[in-house]
Coordinates of C-alpha atoms in Angstrom, one line a residue:
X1 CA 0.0 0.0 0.0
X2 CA 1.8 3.6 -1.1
X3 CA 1.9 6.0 1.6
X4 CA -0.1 8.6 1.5
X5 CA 1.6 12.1 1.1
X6 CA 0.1 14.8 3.8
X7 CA 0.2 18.4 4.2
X8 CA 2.6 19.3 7.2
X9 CA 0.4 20.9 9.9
X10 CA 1.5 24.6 10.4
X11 CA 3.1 26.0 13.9
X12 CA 2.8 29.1 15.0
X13 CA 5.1 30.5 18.0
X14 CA 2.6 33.2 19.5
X15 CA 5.1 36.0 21.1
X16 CA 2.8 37.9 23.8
X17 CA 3.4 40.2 26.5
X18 CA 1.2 40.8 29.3
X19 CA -1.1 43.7 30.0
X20 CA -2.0 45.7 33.1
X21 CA -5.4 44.4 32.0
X22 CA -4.8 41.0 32.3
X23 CA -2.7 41.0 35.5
X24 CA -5.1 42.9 37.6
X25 CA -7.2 39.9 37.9
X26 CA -6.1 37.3 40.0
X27 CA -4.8 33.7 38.8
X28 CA -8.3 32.1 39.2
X29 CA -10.0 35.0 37.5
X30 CA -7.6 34.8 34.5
X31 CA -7.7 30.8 33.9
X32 CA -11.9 31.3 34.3
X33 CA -11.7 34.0 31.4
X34 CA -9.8 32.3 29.3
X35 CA -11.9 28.9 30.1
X36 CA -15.0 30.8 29.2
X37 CA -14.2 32.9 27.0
X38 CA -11.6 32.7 24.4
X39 CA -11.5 28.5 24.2
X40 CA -15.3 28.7 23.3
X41 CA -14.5 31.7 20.8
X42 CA -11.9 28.9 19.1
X43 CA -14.0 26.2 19.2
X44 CA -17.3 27.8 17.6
X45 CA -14.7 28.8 14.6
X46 CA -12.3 26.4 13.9
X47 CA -11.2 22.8 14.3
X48 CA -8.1 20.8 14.3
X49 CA -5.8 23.3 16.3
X50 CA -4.0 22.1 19.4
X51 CA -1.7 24.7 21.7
X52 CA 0.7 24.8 24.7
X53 CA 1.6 28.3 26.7
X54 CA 5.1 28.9 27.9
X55 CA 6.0 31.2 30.5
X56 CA 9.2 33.5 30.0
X57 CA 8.6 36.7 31.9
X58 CA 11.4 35.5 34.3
X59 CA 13.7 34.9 31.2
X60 CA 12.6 38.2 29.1
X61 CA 11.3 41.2 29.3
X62 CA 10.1 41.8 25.4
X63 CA 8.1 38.6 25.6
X64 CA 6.0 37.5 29.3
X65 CA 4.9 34.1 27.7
X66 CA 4.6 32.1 23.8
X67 CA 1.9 30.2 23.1
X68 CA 2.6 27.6 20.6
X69 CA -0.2 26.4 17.7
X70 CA -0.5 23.7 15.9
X71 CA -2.9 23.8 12.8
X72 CA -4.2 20.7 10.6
X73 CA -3.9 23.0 7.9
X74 CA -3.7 27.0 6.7
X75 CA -7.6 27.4 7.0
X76 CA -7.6 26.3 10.3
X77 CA -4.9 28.5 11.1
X78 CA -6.5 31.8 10.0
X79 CA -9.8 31.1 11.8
X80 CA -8.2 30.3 14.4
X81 CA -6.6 34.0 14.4
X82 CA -9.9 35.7 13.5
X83 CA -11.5 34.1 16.5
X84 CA -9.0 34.9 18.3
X85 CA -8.9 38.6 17.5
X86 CA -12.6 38.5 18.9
X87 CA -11.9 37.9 22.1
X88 CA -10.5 39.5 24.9
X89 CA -7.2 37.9 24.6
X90 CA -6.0 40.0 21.9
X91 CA -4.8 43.4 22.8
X92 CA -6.7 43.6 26.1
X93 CA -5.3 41.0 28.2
X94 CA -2.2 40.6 25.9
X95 CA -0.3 42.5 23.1
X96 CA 0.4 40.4 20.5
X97 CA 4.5 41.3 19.8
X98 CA 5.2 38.7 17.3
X99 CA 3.6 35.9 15.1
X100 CA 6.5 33.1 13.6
X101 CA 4.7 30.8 11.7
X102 CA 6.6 27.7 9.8
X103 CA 6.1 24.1 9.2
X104 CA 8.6 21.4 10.6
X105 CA 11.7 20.5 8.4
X106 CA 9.8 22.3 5.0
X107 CA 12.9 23.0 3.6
X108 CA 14.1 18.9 3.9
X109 CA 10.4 18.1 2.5
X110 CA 10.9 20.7 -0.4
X111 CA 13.9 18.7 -1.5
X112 CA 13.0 14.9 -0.5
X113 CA 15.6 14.9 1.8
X114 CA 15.6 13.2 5.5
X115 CA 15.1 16.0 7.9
X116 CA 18.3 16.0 10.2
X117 CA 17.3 18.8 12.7
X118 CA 15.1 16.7 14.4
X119 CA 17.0 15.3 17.5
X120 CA 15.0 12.6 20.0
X121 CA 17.5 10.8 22.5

């Protein structure tokens, strides 16, 4: 059976920095608003996304924190940034300072070759 070629899914590294906004409220009162408001935003407009947040205010003071996507596919990707918009998230509780958005080892899968920068021990 042939394998199937598939579109890589696209990453986006989400460079934020807090706002006064956002750090008024306290830690329960921030998880609650993003629980109830900006995952149900995402989910009424988009599917196939998947994310992790990373905290590195005590390692930078450009960035507080990147939140890494994962899209099935460039549609998903751009809903998933027009939903966001539509929430509180972005600009209110966090300024949006940089958007890097890739897909693993393109350039090996642009040439056939065997993608070396990928490391697991």
């Amino acid at each position: 059976m042939p394998v199937e070629k598939t579109t890589p899914p696209v990453t986006a590294f989400m460079l934020v920095k807090t706002t006064p906004e956002w750090l008024a409220m306290t830690p329960r009162e921030r998880m609650n608003a993003f629980v109830t408001r900006v995952v149900p935003a995402i989910e009424a407009r988009t599917t196939g996304v998947r994310s992790r947040f990373y905290d590195t205010e005590f390692y930078s003071t450009r960035v507080t924190d990147v939140w890494v996507w994962e899209a099935d596919d460039h549609e998903a990707y751009q809903l998933l940034i027009d939903a966001l918009r539509e929430t509180p998230f972005w600009e209110r509780c966090f300024t949006v300072v940089d958007l890097l958005v890739g897909t693993e080892n393109g350039c090996a899968r642009t040439y056939g070759l065997k993608a070396v920068a990928t490391l697991a021990t």
